[in-house]
Tab-separated table of C-alpha atoms in Angstrom:
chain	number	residue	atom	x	y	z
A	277	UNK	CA	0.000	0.000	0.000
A	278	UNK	CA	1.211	3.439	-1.098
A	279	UNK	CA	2.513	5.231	2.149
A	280	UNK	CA	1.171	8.828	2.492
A	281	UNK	CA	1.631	11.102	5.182
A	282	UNK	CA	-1.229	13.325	4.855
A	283	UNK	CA	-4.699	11.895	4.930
A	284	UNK	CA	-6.834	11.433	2.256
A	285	UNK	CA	-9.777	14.275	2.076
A	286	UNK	CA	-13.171	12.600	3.687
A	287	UNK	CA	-15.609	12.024	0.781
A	288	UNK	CA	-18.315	13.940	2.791
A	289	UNK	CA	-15.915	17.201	2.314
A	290	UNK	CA	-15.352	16.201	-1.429
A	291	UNK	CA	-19.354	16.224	-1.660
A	292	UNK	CA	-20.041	19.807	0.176
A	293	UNK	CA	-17.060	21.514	-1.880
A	294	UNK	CA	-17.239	19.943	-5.513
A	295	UNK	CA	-21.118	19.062	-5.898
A	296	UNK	CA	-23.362	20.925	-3.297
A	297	UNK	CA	-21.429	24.256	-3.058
A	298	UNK	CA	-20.273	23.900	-6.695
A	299	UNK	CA	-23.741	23.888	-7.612
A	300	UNK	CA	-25.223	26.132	-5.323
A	301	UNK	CA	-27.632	23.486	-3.465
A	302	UNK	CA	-28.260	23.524	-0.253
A	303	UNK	CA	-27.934	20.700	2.437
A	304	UNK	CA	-31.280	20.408	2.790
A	305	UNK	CA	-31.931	20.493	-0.744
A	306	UNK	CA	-29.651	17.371	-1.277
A	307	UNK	CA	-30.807	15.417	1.288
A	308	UNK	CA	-34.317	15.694	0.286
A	309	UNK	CA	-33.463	14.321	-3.287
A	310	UNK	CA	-31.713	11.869	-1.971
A	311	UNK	CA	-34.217	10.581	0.520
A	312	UNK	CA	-32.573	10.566	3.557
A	313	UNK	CA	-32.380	12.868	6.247
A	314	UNK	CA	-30.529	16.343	6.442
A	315	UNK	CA	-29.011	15.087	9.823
A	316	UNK	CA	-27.313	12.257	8.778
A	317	UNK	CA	-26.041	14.064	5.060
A	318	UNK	CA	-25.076	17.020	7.780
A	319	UNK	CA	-23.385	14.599	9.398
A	320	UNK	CA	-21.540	12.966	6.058
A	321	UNK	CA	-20.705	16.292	4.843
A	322	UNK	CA	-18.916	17.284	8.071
A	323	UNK	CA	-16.625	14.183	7.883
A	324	UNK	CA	-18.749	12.701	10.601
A	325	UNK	CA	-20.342	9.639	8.891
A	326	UNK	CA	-18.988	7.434	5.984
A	327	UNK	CA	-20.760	6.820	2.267
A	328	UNK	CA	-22.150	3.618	2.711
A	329	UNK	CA	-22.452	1.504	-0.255
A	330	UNK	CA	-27.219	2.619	-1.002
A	331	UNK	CA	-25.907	6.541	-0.213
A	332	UNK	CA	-23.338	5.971	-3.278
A	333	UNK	CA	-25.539	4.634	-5.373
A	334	UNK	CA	-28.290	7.621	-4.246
A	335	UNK	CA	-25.581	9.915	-4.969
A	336	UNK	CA	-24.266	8.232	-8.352
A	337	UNK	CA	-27.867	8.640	-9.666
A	338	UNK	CA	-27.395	12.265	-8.465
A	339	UNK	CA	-25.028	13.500	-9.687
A	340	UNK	CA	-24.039	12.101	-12.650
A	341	UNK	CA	-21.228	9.550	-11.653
A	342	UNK	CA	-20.590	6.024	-10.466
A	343	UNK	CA	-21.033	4.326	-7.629
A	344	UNK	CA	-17.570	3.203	-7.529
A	345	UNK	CA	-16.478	6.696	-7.193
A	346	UNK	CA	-17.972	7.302	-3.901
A	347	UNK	CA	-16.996	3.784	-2.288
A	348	UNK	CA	-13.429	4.178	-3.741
A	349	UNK	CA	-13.287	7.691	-1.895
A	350	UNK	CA	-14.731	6.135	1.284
A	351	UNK	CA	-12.430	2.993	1.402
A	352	UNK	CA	-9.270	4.702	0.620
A	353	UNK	CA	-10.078	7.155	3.469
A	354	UNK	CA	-10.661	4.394	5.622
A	355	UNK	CA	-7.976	2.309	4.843
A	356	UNK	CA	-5.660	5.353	5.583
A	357	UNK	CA	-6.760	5.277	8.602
A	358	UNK	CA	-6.539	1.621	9.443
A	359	UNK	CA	-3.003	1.623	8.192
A	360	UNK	CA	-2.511	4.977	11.030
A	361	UNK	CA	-4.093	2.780	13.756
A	362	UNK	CA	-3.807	-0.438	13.735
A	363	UNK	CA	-0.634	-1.777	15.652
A	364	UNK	CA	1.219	-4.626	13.798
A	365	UNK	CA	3.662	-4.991	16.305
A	366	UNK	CA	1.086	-7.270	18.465
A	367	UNK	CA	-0.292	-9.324	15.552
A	368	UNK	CA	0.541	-12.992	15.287
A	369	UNK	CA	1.675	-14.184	11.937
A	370	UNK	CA	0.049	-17.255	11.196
A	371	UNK	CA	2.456	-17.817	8.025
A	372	UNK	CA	6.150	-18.944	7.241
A	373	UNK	CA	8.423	-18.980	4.351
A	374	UNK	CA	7.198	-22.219	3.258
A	375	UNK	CA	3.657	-21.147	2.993
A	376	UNK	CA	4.761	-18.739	0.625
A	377	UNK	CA	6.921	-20.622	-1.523
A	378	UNK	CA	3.843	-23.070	-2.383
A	379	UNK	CA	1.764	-20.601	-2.876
């Protein structure tokens, strides 16, 4: 995995700057065409809450893109952050060199 220092941007940020402010809509605007609630896109926009795999497709129809755009955005945000967090140092390794040379 490609080592970065700086995190990538949360997808909620990437959807208030380059679609709802871009476009001049407002939160509650958005949420209502997307049929969920203006708390929880509130709470996506403000890094809050992830794109879960129905939002992406809500927003793909949206706006125009696909859903693999959104759920790439999300996992590679997460992923940062599991890479950041999790502590390899006290994880058993339940493989040897010979494992790998058969496989």
């Amino acid at each position: 995995m490609l080592k970065r220092e700086l995190p990538p941007v949360h997808p909620g940020e990437i959807l208030r700057e380059e679609y709802i402010v871009e476009r001049n809509l407002t939160i509650t605007e958005v949420a209502s065409g997307l049929g969920i609630s203006r708390t929880n896109l509130s709470a996506i926009v403000n890094g809050h809450s992830g794109i879960s795999p129905e939002l992406s497709v809500k927003l793909s129809e949206a706006f125009g893109n696909s859903t693999q755009f959104w759920i790439n955005l999300q996992k590679n945000y997460d992923m940062w952050h599991a890479e950041k967090n999790v502590d390899r140092t006290s994880i058993r390794h339940f493989w040897n060199d010979r494992d790998l040379q058969s496989a």
